[in-house]
Amino acid sequence: MKRLDSYILVKYITTFLLAMALIIVIVITFDVSEKLDKFLSHQAPFWGVTFDYYGNFIPGFVNLYSPLFIFISVIFFTSKMAGNTEIIAILSSGISYRRLLRPYFYGSAIVAVVVLLLGNFVIPISNRHLIEFEEQYVKSKATSYYSNVHFQSEPGVQVYTESYDVHRMRANHLRREKLTPDGKLVQREAADMAVYDTVSHLWKCNGYMLRTIAPDGKEELTYNPSCDVDLHIVPKDLDLLSQRIETMNTPALVEHIKRETLRGTGTVGEAKIELWQRLLNPLAIIVMTFIGVAISSRKSRGGIGVHLAIGISLAFGFIVFMKITTVFAINGTLSPFMAVLLPQLVFGAAAAYLIHIAPK
């Protein structure tokens, strides 16, 4: 690495860290003033607020706003370099504009890798602790009762319960039906009430009825007022709160997508969007870095202010574009992969064009 690379790379990293630290302090200050009454009324411990809440809040904030603050940081220090004619001196010394971009790429790649690791493995754990703290000290208790839960537990097997109590692990009016590929009923299990036994891993059923239909149409009906049955489902299948995608690491999220696709629920699209955002959003850091360099490397009479105004407008345009494509993906008119990739491609092309026309 040459002296030029280390010079720009140090400016890149330090400016980004300083900008992120300042905004985090401001955000936490406002958040504390807003939630202080709740912390005091629920007797939240000081160290719990500091480490369990805000310690787990910071990684998610960094991951979410890194592209924006990378963009602002690049515009800020590059505009200062251009204003001090450092860019002109670098190019006049025989260094090409493409060579000038190399340390920017190094810096953006480092931050992108860190964000990738945070988003896929660290932040889901932080979110889990953050949600647990909020439910205990900030928000009202999470719901523990669900009505009309219906899903496909395995191919051709439909499960329905009128209501489910999470804490008691009790399902009322539980039904489990096995169907042929053409939709004909071959077996139905029903219980007026079923409670899961964590020791035997069986469901203790009251009013259990088993109805079996043979291929020749003959039916066999069995009734038992009280019995233990293996229904091939577990309480987690009925607990909707345990399936929050923001608390799953990427391998668990992939398994969740496979399971929910099989179950036929309507949350698969959101889970796929979450997965591709974790994998592809770090590319936005590289894209926004190159756009920032192309905009701010030219010396302007308006100085940093003009560059910041243009840059912030582009950054918010990028964010709005991402929101629009996400809405299209949720409504099913655009695949989750394209919904996340399309803004990167469009603004990547804009970055390539801006670098092509930049003064060299």
XYZ file of C-alpha atoms in Angstrom:
360
model
C 0.000 0.000 0.000
C 1.396 3.386 -1.055
C 1.423 6.533 1.059
C -1.488 7.925 -0.982
C -3.580 4.831 -0.199
C -2.929 5.003 3.527
C -3.563 8.778 3.565
C -6.997 8.512 1.923
C -7.900 5.278 3.708
C -7.237 6.803 7.133
C -9.382 9.810 6.219
C -12.110 7.476 4.936
C -12.291 5.325 8.083
C -11.798 8.069 10.686
C -14.326 10.448 9.103
C -16.920 7.680 8.894
C -16.356 6.546 12.494
C -16.482 10.124 13.777
C -19.691 10.916 11.864
C -21.319 7.684 13.021
C -20.249 8.244 16.641
C -21.656 11.773 16.654
C -25.024 10.761 15.234
C -25.249 7.776 17.619
C -24.670 10.080 20.602
C -27.376 12.448 19.349
C -29.868 9.639 18.669
C -29.250 7.997 22.052
C -29.637 11.349 23.811
C -33.048 11.932 22.247
C -34.077 8.311 22.839
C -33.136 8.470 26.524
C -35.146 11.666 27.006
C -38.140 9.990 25.360
C -37.975 6.683 27.269
C -36.632 7.896 30.632
C -40.060 7.812 32.297
C -40.614 4.222 31.163
C -37.169 3.166 32.375
C -37.848 4.701 35.789
C -41.421 3.413 36.111
C -40.333 -0.148 35.241
C -37.203 0.155 37.431
C -34.849 -0.712 34.589
C -31.282 -1.196 35.899
C -28.667 1.323 34.773
C -26.259 -1.290 33.440
C -29.131 -3.045 31.692
C -30.125 0.177 29.917
C -26.515 0.901 29.002
C -25.415 -2.511 27.747
C -28.517 -4.663 27.166
C -30.511 -1.913 25.466
C -28.220 0.679 23.916
C -25.310 -1.738 23.562
C -27.538 -3.881 21.345
C -29.109 -0.855 19.650
C -25.831 0.462 18.203
C -24.960 -2.469 15.849
C -28.373 -2.311 14.179
C -28.130 1.451 13.774
C -24.649 1.203 12.235
C -25.796 -1.507 9.850
C -28.893 0.422 8.755
C -27.327 3.836 8.164
C -23.791 2.918 7.081
C -24.364 3.653 3.349
C -25.775 7.096 4.126
C -22.989 8.124 6.503
C -20.287 6.605 4.303
C -21.669 8.780 1.517
C -21.678 11.926 3.656
C -18.200 11.165 5.011
C -16.735 10.647 1.528
C -18.246 13.885 0.266
C -17.014 15.769 3.344
C -13.317 14.813 3.313
C -13.013 14.572 -0.492
C -14.511 18.062 -0.889
C -11.965 19.365 1.593
C -9.188 17.681 -0.378
C -10.514 19.228 -3.601
C -10.862 22.630 -1.947
C -7.250 22.448 -0.810
C -6.254 21.494 -4.408
C -4.949 18.136 -3.153
C -6.905 16.280 -5.842
C -5.410 18.496 -8.555
C -1.911 17.921 -7.159
C -2.434 14.144 -7.074
C -3.661 14.011 -10.665
C -0.960 16.428 -11.867
C 1.735 14.148 -10.432
C 0.847 11.494 -13.001
C -1.513 9.400 -10.893
C -4.602 8.431 -12.876
C -8.119 9.027 -11.647
C -8.711 5.274 -11.591
C -5.650 4.852 -9.367
C -7.038 7.571 -7.082
C -10.187 5.497 -6.586
C -8.262 2.474 -5.286
C -8.054 3.538 -1.585
C -11.752 4.463 -1.688
C -12.482 0.944 -2.862
C -10.292 -0.495 -0.085
C -12.152 1.501 2.537
C -15.614 0.704 1.186
C -14.739 -3.006 0.944
C -13.597 -3.069 4.580
C -16.785 -1.399 5.803
C -18.935 -3.592 3.528
C -17.417 -6.782 4.960
C -17.965 -5.549 8.521
C -21.585 -4.652 7.731
C -22.088 -8.043 6.050
C -20.888 -9.882 9.163
C -22.931 -7.639 11.452
C -26.132 -8.054 9.475
C -25.898 -11.826 9.084
C -24.613 -12.957 12.473
C -24.286 -10.226 15.121
C -27.392 -8.063 14.739
C -29.928 -10.955 14.986
C -28.503 -11.759 18.436
C -28.553 -8.064 19.369
C -32.151 -7.773 18.190
C -33.184 -10.722 20.350
C -31.713 -9.107 23.485
C -33.112 -5.727 22.485
C -36.647 -7.081 22.041
C -36.486 -8.956 25.350
C -35.405 -5.779 27.148
C -38.109 -3.674 25.485
C -40.820 -6.179 26.375
C -39.709 -6.167 29.997
C -38.956 -2.504 30.618
C -40.320 -0.388 27.751
C -43.353 -1.898 26.058
C -46.323 -3.773 27.386
C -45.982 -7.521 27.548
C -46.015 -9.270 24.201
C -49.160 -11.089 23.269
C -49.300 -14.706 24.386
C -52.588 -15.634 22.738
C -53.258 -16.277 19.060
C -56.506 -17.006 17.256
C -57.228 -18.960 14.070
C -53.726 -20.309 13.448
C -53.625 -22.264 10.183
C -50.627 -23.694 8.337
C -49.252 -26.678 6.410
C -46.895 -28.644 8.673
C -45.659 -30.942 5.893
C -46.745 -31.692 2.307
C -50.394 -32.663 2.351
C -50.886 -32.063 6.096
C -52.971 -29.084 7.252
C -53.061 -27.911 10.882
C -55.624 -25.545 12.384
C -56.351 -24.380 15.912
C -59.062 -21.998 17.007
C -56.807 -20.473 19.667
C -53.367 -21.039 21.181
C -51.975 -19.958 24.570
C -48.186 -19.560 24.368
C -47.418 -19.658 28.100
C -49.601 -22.690 28.812
C -48.751 -24.304 25.453
C -52.436 -25.086 25.099
C -54.387 -25.293 21.830
C -58.171 -25.256 21.728
C -60.133 -27.081 19.023
C -57.014 -28.396 17.325
C -57.353 -30.110 13.931
C -54.786 -31.988 11.878
C -55.822 -33.249 8.437
C -53.887 -35.412 5.993
C -54.819 -35.013 2.317
C -53.948 -36.814 -0.885
C -52.189 -34.859 -3.697
C -55.602 -34.336 -5.352
C -57.044 -32.889 -2.129
C -59.040 -35.848 -0.772
C -59.172 -36.326 2.995
C -57.584 -39.569 4.246
C -57.137 -38.827 7.953
C -58.331 -36.264 10.478
C -57.204 -35.840 14.063
C -59.180 -33.522 16.310
C -58.997 -32.536 19.972
C -61.182 -30.216 21.991
C -58.065 -29.205 23.921
C -54.389 -30.192 23.609
C -51.555 -29.303 26.000
C -47.915 -29.971 25.117
C -45.897 -32.075 27.585
C -42.251 -30.941 27.511
C -41.088 -34.190 29.147
C -42.708 -36.762 26.877
C -42.916 -34.385 23.876
C -46.498 -35.519 23.353
C -49.773 -33.601 23.324
C -52.148 -34.377 26.195
C -55.509 -34.275 24.437
C -59.049 -34.049 25.794
C -61.853 -35.155 23.507
C -59.468 -36.721 20.981
C -60.985 -38.164 17.816
C -59.219 -39.976 14.961
C -61.033 -40.445 11.672
C -59.424 -42.557 8.941
C -60.806 -42.987 5.421
C -59.619 -46.014 3.434
C -59.129 -45.899 -0.362
C -62.362 -47.855 -0.820
C -64.302 -45.180 1.079
C -64.724 -47.041 4.377
C -64.314 -44.884 7.456
C -62.925 -45.793 10.858
C -63.644 -43.553 13.833
C -61.801 -43.693 17.163
C -62.672 -41.537 20.169
C -60.755 -41.149 23.426
C -61.782 -38.699 26.165
C -58.179 -38.316 27.347
C -54.910 -39.528 25.823
C -51.334 -38.620 24.886
C -50.745 -38.254 21.139
C -47.835 -37.391 18.877
C -49.321 -34.790 16.513
C -45.988 -34.200 14.711
C -46.045 -30.492 15.607
C -44.290 -28.545 18.366
C -45.328 -25.373 20.253
C -42.917 -23.295 18.160
C -45.080 -24.039 15.109
C -48.030 -22.317 16.792
C -46.109 -19.466 18.441
C -46.052 -16.663 15.877
C -43.870 -14.431 18.060
C -40.981 -16.929 18.027
C -40.824 -16.610 14.235
C -39.602 -12.983 14.113
C -37.134 -12.866 11.241
C -35.064 -10.008 12.677
C -33.883 -12.304 15.504
C -32.676 -15.105 13.201
C -29.143 -15.375 11.876
C -28.843 -16.068 8.163
C -28.656 -19.904 8.321
C -31.728 -19.926 10.593
C -33.471 -17.473 8.250
C -32.845 -19.753 5.261
C -34.379 -22.671 7.161
C -37.289 -20.436 8.173
C -37.944 -19.556 4.523
C -37.976 -23.244 3.579
C -40.350 -24.048 6.437
C -42.697 -21.142 5.769
C -42.777 -21.970 2.051
C -43.927 -25.444 3.014
C -46.435 -24.081 5.526
C -47.898 -21.769 2.897
C -47.923 -18.667 5.106
C -47.837 -15.114 3.803
C -44.549 -14.147 5.493
C -42.237 -15.803 2.962
C -41.892 -12.651 0.842
C -40.795 -10.503 3.799
C -38.329 -13.171 4.922
C -36.785 -13.372 1.429
C -36.471 -9.589 1.282
C -34.739 -9.638 4.670
C -32.340 -12.334 3.450
C -31.356 -10.527 0.244
C -31.019 -7.212 2.073
C -28.526 -8.803 4.434
C -26.528 -10.224 1.532
C -26.712 -7.392 -1.005
C -27.075 -4.141 0.957
C -23.322 -3.990 1.749
C -22.853 -3.344 -1.989
C -24.597 0.000 -1.430
C -21.574 1.134 0.592
C -19.286 0.643 -2.413
C -21.790 2.254 -4.803
C -22.359 5.292 -2.575
C -18.609 5.678 -2.053
C -17.928 5.977 -5.778
C -20.859 8.366 -6.289
C -19.515 10.506 -3.445
C -16.018 10.631 -4.952
C -17.299 11.491 -8.409
C -19.427 14.360 -7.055
C -16.961 15.880 -4.611
C -13.575 15.452 -6.338
C -14.186 18.543 -8.462
C -13.337 21.883 -6.835
C -16.493 23.976 -6.590
C -17.107 27.620 -5.784
C -19.877 26.571 -3.424
C -17.478 24.356 -1.474
C -18.639 21.463 0.660
C -22.191 22.828 0.940
C -23.013 22.275 -2.732
C -21.513 18.784 -2.692
C -23.412 17.847 0.473
C -26.700 19.144 -0.947
C -26.298 17.096 -4.137
C -25.070 14.067 -2.230
C -27.864 14.037 0.360
C -30.448 14.390 -2.405
C -28.991 11.359 -4.191
C -28.795 9.395 -0.937
C -32.456 9.981 -0.129
C -33.344 9.153 -3.726
C -31.571 5.829 -3.249
C -33.481 5.156 -0.017
C -36.844 6.038 -1.604
C -36.076 3.817 -4.600
C -35.308 0.902 -2.257
C -38.599 1.428 -0.390
C -40.554 1.472 -3.657
C -39.018 -1.759 -4.928
C -39.632 -3.379 -1.525
C -43.328 -2.506 -1.744
C -43.502 -4.066 -5.207
C -41.816 -7.211 -3.873
C -44.237 -7.519 -0.939
C -47.193 -7.162 -3.317
C -45.760 -9.946 -5.471
C -45.112 -7.929 -8.629
C -41.306 -8.083 -8.240
C -39.061 -10.858 -6.944
C -37.338 -10.134 -3.584
C -33.927 -10.619 -5.205
C -34.599 -8.015 -7.907
C -36.263 -5.689 -5.394
C -32.991 -5.476 -3.461
C -30.624 -5.664 -6.444
C -32.369 -3.175 -8.755
C -31.522 -0.008 -6.745
C -27.909 -1.202 -6.526
C -27.762 -1.684 -10.306
C -29.385 1.666 -11.129
C -27.206 3.698 -8.777
C -24.180 1.576 -9.686
C -24.705 2.627 -13.301
C -25.078 6.238 -12.118
C -21.781 5.913 -10.223
C -20.029 4.559 -13.325
C -21.384 7.448 -15.425
C -20.399 10.116 -12.862
C -16.878 8.682 -12.607
C -16.646 8.628 -16.423
C -17.488 12.347 -16.737
C -15.514 13.472 -13.667
C -12.581 15.829 -14.380
C -9.402 13.809 -14.616
